[in-house]
Amino acid sequence: MKARHRYALAFGGLLSASLASGSIAPLAAQRGAENAPRILVPTLHARPASLGAEAGDAIRERFQREFTQRTLWVIGKNDIVNFLVASGYNPDSSLGMTDLKQLATQLRADEIVDGTLTRAGGDYKLEARYMYPQGGDVLIQPLPVVQAGNIGGIASRLADQVKSARRQLPGVKECIAHARDQKNAEAVAAARRAIAEYANSTMGRLCAATAFNALQQPDSVLRLSEEVLAIDPNNRMALEFAV
C-alpha cells in the first residue's frame, strides 16, 4: 500500500504542478465570440494521408455547422497548414502527441479532436479521442467508435459524440479549479458531477484521483485509475497512478 501511494504521489505532482501554476485554470473569463473556446481538428491518421486530410476538413466543416461560434470556435485549416509548412511538415501531415501538443499551443487550442480513420468493409471507421490540454499535459477522453458509408457521415456522428463528451467539461473545470486551490473534497464532488454528465468520463476520474491523492486516500486513487484503464487501457496518467 505504501509503495502504491508513493508512486501515485510522485505522479500526482505532474498534474498538481500545473494546477498550482494556474496554467490549467478553467475558461471562466468569458471572451467574445471570436475568442470562444477553440477546438483543433488536425489531419486524421489514415492511409493515404490525403484521406486523413479530407476527413479533417469534413469534421471541421461539420463542427462549424453544429456549434455556434460563441460555444466553440473551430480553428481553420489555413491556420493549421500555415503552421505545419512553416515548421517543415507537409500540409496534410498527421501528428504524434508531442507535435500535436505543440501545434495546439501555437494555435491556442483549448480542446482537440484527433483520431485514426480506416476502412471497415464498405464503411469508414473512426477511432477518435477528445482531448483537453492542461499545461504541458493533455487529458484524453476516448470516444465511441463511429462508422459510416462516407466521410460526411463520419463527421456527423463524431460531432454528436463530441457534444456528449463536452458535457463533462463544466465539472472537470470546476474540479481542476478546486484542486488548484487545495479544496480537494470540493474537487471530488465536482468530478462526480462530470461523471454524472458523461458516464465514461476519464477526465473527471483523473481529476478526482488527483484530489484523492492529495487527501492521501490511495484506495480511491487506485479504484479510479482502474476505472479509467477499463475505458482507455493505454492512458498514461492512469497507468502511473495504478503502478
Short mmCIF file of C-alpha atoms in Angstrom, two decimals:
data_model
loop_
_atom_site.label_atom_id
_atom_site.label_comp_id
_atom_site.label_asym_id
_atom_site.label_seq_id
_atom_site.Cartn_x
_atom_site.Cartn_y
_atom_site.Cartn_z
CA MET A 1 0.00 0.00 0.00
CA LYS A 2 2.80 2.44 0.88
CA ALA A 3 4.61 1.76 -2.39
CA ARG A 4 1.41 2.27 -4.37
CA HIS A 5 0.79 5.58 -2.59
CA ARG A 6 4.38 6.73 -3.18
CA TYR A 7 4.12 6.19 -6.93
CA ALA A 8 0.73 7.88 -7.10
CA LEU A 9 2.03 10.80 -5.07
CA ALA A 10 5.04 11.19 -7.36
CA PHE A 11 2.86 11.26 -10.44
CA GLY A 12 0.29 13.47 -8.77
CA GLY A 13 2.92 16.18 -8.78
CA LEU A 14 2.65 16.42 -12.56
CA LEU A 15 -0.99 17.46 -12.55
CA SER A 16 -0.69 19.26 -9.22
CA ALA A 17 2.17 21.42 -10.51
CA SER A 18 0.02 22.55 -13.39
CA LEU A 19 -2.84 23.22 -11.01
CA ALA A 20 -0.63 25.27 -8.73
CA SER A 21 0.79 27.30 -11.58
CA GLY A 22 -2.68 28.25 -12.73
CA SER A 23 -1.85 27.06 -16.25
CA ILE A 24 -4.96 24.91 -16.32
CA ALA A 25 -7.36 27.42 -14.86
CA PRO A 26 -10.88 26.98 -16.24
CA LEU A 27 -12.02 29.15 -19.07
CA ALA A 28 -14.13 31.21 -16.71
CA ALA A 29 -13.26 34.59 -18.20
CA GLN A 30 -15.82 34.83 -20.95
CA ARG A 31 -14.47 36.22 -24.16
CA GLY A 32 -16.04 37.44 -27.36
CA ALA A 33 -17.36 35.03 -29.93
CA GLU A 34 -14.10 35.11 -31.86
CA ASN A 35 -12.26 34.08 -28.68
CA ALA A 36 -14.63 31.35 -27.50
CA PRO A 37 -13.08 28.00 -26.52
CA ARG A 38 -11.01 26.94 -29.53
CA ILE A 39 -11.04 23.39 -30.87
CA LEU A 40 -8.30 21.92 -33.05
CA VAL A 41 -9.04 19.18 -35.59
CA PRO A 42 -5.81 18.17 -37.36
CA THR A 43 -5.37 15.79 -40.27
CA LEU A 44 -6.52 12.38 -39.08
CA HIS A 45 -4.26 9.35 -39.12
CA ALA A 46 -5.18 7.46 -42.29
CA ARG A 47 -3.81 5.83 -45.40
CA PRO A 48 -3.45 7.54 -47.76
CA ALA A 49 -2.65 10.79 -45.96
CA SER A 50 -4.99 12.63 -48.32
CA LEU A 51 -7.89 10.66 -46.82
CA GLY A 52 -6.95 11.91 -43.35
CA ALA A 53 -6.79 15.47 -44.66
CA GLU A 54 -10.19 15.10 -46.34
CA ALA A 55 -11.70 13.79 -43.12
CA GLY A 56 -10.19 16.62 -41.09
CA ASP A 57 -11.73 19.14 -43.48
CA ALA A 58 -15.15 17.47 -43.29
CA ILE A 59 -15.08 17.33 -39.49
CA ARG A 60 -14.13 21.00 -39.15
CA GLU A 61 -16.91 21.97 -41.55
CA ARG A 62 -19.41 19.86 -39.62
CA PHE A 63 -18.35 21.34 -36.29
CA GLN A 64 -18.78 24.83 -37.71
CA ARG A 65 -22.40 23.96 -38.51
CA GLU A 66 -23.12 22.11 -35.27
CA PHE A 67 -21.57 24.59 -32.79
CA THR A 68 -22.22 28.30 -32.60
CA GLN A 69 -19.10 30.45 -32.70
CA ARG A 70 -19.77 31.61 -29.15
CA THR A 71 -19.94 28.00 -27.99
CA LEU A 72 -16.90 26.65 -29.79
CA TRP A 73 -14.51 28.28 -32.25
CA VAL A 74 -13.19 25.81 -34.85
CA ILE A 75 -9.58 26.56 -35.76
CA GLY A 76 -9.42 26.91 -39.53
CA LYS A 77 -7.49 24.78 -41.98
CA ASN A 78 -5.34 27.69 -43.16
CA ASP A 79 -4.03 28.30 -39.64
CA ILE A 80 -3.11 24.63 -39.31
CA VAL A 81 -1.48 24.38 -42.73
CA ASN A 82 0.50 27.59 -42.30
CA PHE A 83 2.00 26.38 -39.05
CA LEU A 84 2.81 22.92 -40.45
CA VAL A 85 4.50 24.31 -43.54
CA ALA A 86 6.46 26.87 -41.50
CA SER A 87 7.62 24.00 -39.27
CA GLY A 88 8.80 21.91 -42.22
CA TYR A 89 5.88 19.47 -42.36
CA ASN A 90 3.75 18.54 -45.34
CA PRO A 91 0.43 20.39 -45.16
CA ASP A 92 -1.53 17.12 -44.85
CA SER A 93 0.68 15.65 -42.11
CA SER A 94 -0.91 13.76 -39.23
CA LEU A 95 0.91 14.35 -35.95
CA GLY A 96 2.09 12.35 -32.97
CA MET A 97 1.17 13.52 -29.50
CA THR A 98 4.28 15.65 -28.92
CA ASP A 99 3.86 17.57 -32.17
CA LEU A 100 0.10 17.78 -31.68
CA LYS A 101 0.56 19.40 -28.27
CA GLN A 102 2.98 21.89 -29.84
CA LEU A 103 0.50 22.70 -32.59
CA ALA A 104 -2.27 23.14 -30.02
CA THR A 105 -0.10 25.50 -28.01
CA GLN A 106 0.84 27.60 -31.02
CA LEU A 107 -2.77 27.85 -32.21
CA ARG A 108 -4.13 28.47 -28.68
CA ALA A 109 -6.37 25.41 -28.82
CA ASP A 110 -8.45 24.74 -25.71
CA GLU A 111 -9.71 21.40 -26.99
CA ILE A 112 -8.51 18.85 -29.57
CA VAL A 113 -10.14 16.06 -31.54
CA ASP A 114 -7.83 13.56 -33.23
CA GLY A 115 -8.25 10.01 -34.45
CA THR A 116 -7.46 7.15 -36.80
CA LEU A 117 -9.62 6.53 -39.85
CA THR A 118 -9.71 3.13 -41.55
CA ARG A 119 -11.93 1.23 -43.96
CA ALA A 120 -14.13 -1.48 -42.48
CA GLY A 121 -15.67 -3.43 -45.34
CA GLY A 122 -17.58 -0.87 -47.35
CA ASP A 123 -17.68 1.61 -44.47
CA TYR A 124 -15.29 4.06 -42.89
CA LYS A 125 -14.38 3.52 -39.25
CA LEU A 126 -13.10 6.26 -36.94
CA GLU A 127 -11.48 5.73 -33.55
CA ALA A 128 -11.32 9.26 -32.13
CA ARG A 129 -10.10 10.98 -28.99
CA TYR A 130 -11.36 14.19 -27.45
CA MET A 131 -8.56 15.98 -25.61
CA TYR A 132 -8.29 18.81 -23.13
CA PRO A 133 -4.78 20.35 -22.96
CA GLN A 134 -3.64 21.09 -19.42
CA GLY A 135 -0.38 22.97 -19.24
CA GLY A 136 2.26 20.56 -20.51
CA ASP A 137 -0.07 17.57 -20.40
CA VAL A 138 -3.31 16.53 -22.06
CA LEU A 139 -6.38 14.89 -20.55
CA ILE A 140 -7.63 12.29 -23.03
CA GLN A 141 -11.19 11.09 -23.48
CA PRO A 142 -11.62 8.17 -25.90
CA LEU A 143 -14.82 8.44 -27.92
CA PRO A 144 -17.02 5.54 -29.07
CA VAL A 145 -16.06 4.18 -32.47
CA VAL A 146 -18.15 5.63 -35.29
CA GLN A 147 -18.80 4.02 -38.67
CA ALA A 148 -20.47 5.37 -41.79
CA GLY A 149 -20.56 4.79 -45.50
CA ASN A 150 -18.95 8.14 -46.29
CA ILE A 151 -16.79 10.84 -44.73
CA GLY A 152 -19.75 13.15 -44.22
CA GLY A 153 -21.47 10.52 -42.12
CA ILE A 154 -18.34 10.07 -40.04
CA ALA A 155 -18.17 13.82 -39.40
CA SER A 156 -21.83 14.00 -38.41
CA ARG A 157 -21.63 11.12 -35.95
CA LEU A 158 -18.38 12.41 -34.49
CA ALA A 159 -19.99 15.81 -33.85
CA ASP A 160 -22.66 14.06 -31.79
CA GLN A 161 -20.01 12.21 -29.79
CA VAL A 162 -18.07 15.40 -29.11
CA LYS A 163 -21.23 17.16 -27.94
CA SER A 164 -21.80 14.35 -25.46
CA ALA A 165 -18.18 14.31 -24.25
CA ARG A 166 -18.17 18.08 -23.74
CA ARG A 167 -20.96 17.77 -21.18
CA GLN A 168 -18.34 16.73 -18.63
CA LEU A 169 -16.32 19.94 -19.07
CA PRO A 170 -18.07 22.17 -16.51
CA GLY A 171 -17.50 19.60 -13.79
CA VAL A 172 -13.94 18.93 -14.93
CA LYS A 173 -13.08 22.63 -14.97
CA GLU A 174 -14.62 23.10 -11.53
CA CYS A 175 -12.70 20.09 -10.23
CA ILE A 176 -9.45 21.50 -11.57
CA ALA A 177 -10.15 24.92 -10.05
CA HIS A 178 -10.90 23.42 -6.62
CA ALA A 179 -7.86 21.16 -6.76
CA ARG A 180 -5.70 24.14 -7.68
CA ASP A 181 -6.99 25.88 -4.55
CA GLN A 182 -6.39 22.70 -2.50
CA LYS A 183 -10.11 22.30 -1.90
CA ASN A 184 -9.91 18.59 -2.57
CA ALA A 185 -13.27 17.49 -1.17
CA GLU A 186 -14.95 20.07 -3.39
CA ALA A 187 -12.81 18.87 -6.31
CA VAL A 188 -14.06 15.31 -5.83
CA ALA A 189 -17.67 16.49 -5.72
CA ALA A 190 -17.20 18.44 -8.97
CA ALA A 191 -15.56 15.43 -10.61
CA ARG A 192 -18.54 13.31 -9.65
CA ARG A 193 -20.80 15.82 -11.39
CA ALA A 194 -18.65 15.48 -14.50
CA ILE A 195 -19.02 11.70 -14.39
CA ALA A 196 -22.77 12.03 -13.87
CA GLU A 197 -22.94 14.13 -17.05
CA TYR A 198 -20.77 11.73 -19.06
CA ALA A 199 -20.62 8.22 -17.67
CA ASN A 200 -17.30 7.29 -19.32
CA SER A 201 -15.55 10.48 -18.22
CA THR A 202 -11.84 9.76 -17.93
CA MET A 203 -11.14 13.44 -17.29
CA GLY A 204 -13.41 13.59 -14.26
CA ARG A 205 -11.97 10.38 -12.87
CA LEU A 206 -8.37 11.54 -13.29
CA CYS A 207 -9.10 14.86 -11.61
CA ALA A 208 -10.84 13.06 -8.76
CA ALA A 209 -7.88 10.69 -8.47
CA THR A 210 -5.55 13.67 -8.14
CA ALA A 211 -7.74 15.11 -5.38
CA PHE A 212 -7.94 11.77 -3.56
CA ASN A 213 -4.17 11.51 -3.85
CA ALA A 214 -3.83 14.87 -2.09
CA LEU A 215 -6.25 13.59 0.57
CA GLN A 216 -3.99 10.52 0.99
CA GLN A 217 -6.68 8.04 0.02
CA PRO A 218 -4.72 5.60 -2.19
CA ASP A 219 -7.51 3.02 -2.41
CA SER A 220 -9.75 5.62 -4.08
CA VAL A 221 -6.89 6.64 -6.37
CA LEU A 222 -6.39 3.03 -7.43
CA ARG A 223 -10.11 2.41 -7.94
CA LEU A 224 -10.48 5.45 -10.19
CA SER A 225 -7.32 4.60 -12.10
CA GLU A 226 -8.63 1.12 -12.80
CA GLU A 227 -11.94 2.60 -13.99
CA VAL A 228 -10.02 4.85 -16.40
CA LEU A 229 -7.94 1.92 -17.66
CA ALA A 230 -11.12 -0.05 -18.34
CA ILE A 231 -12.14 2.78 -20.68
CA ASP A 232 -8.68 3.68 -22.01
CA PRO A 233 -6.14 0.87 -21.39
CA ASN A 234 -3.19 2.99 -22.54
CA ASN A 235 -3.96 6.11 -20.51
CA ARG A 236 -0.56 7.20 -19.23
CA MET A 237 -1.85 9.17 -16.26
CA ALA A 238 -3.97 6.27 -15.02
CA LEU A 239 -1.12 3.82 -15.54
CA GLU A 240 1.19 5.98 -13.43
CA PHE A 241 -1.40 6.27 -10.69
CA ALA A 242 -2.01 2.49 -10.74
CA VAL A 243 1.67 1.49 -10.51
#
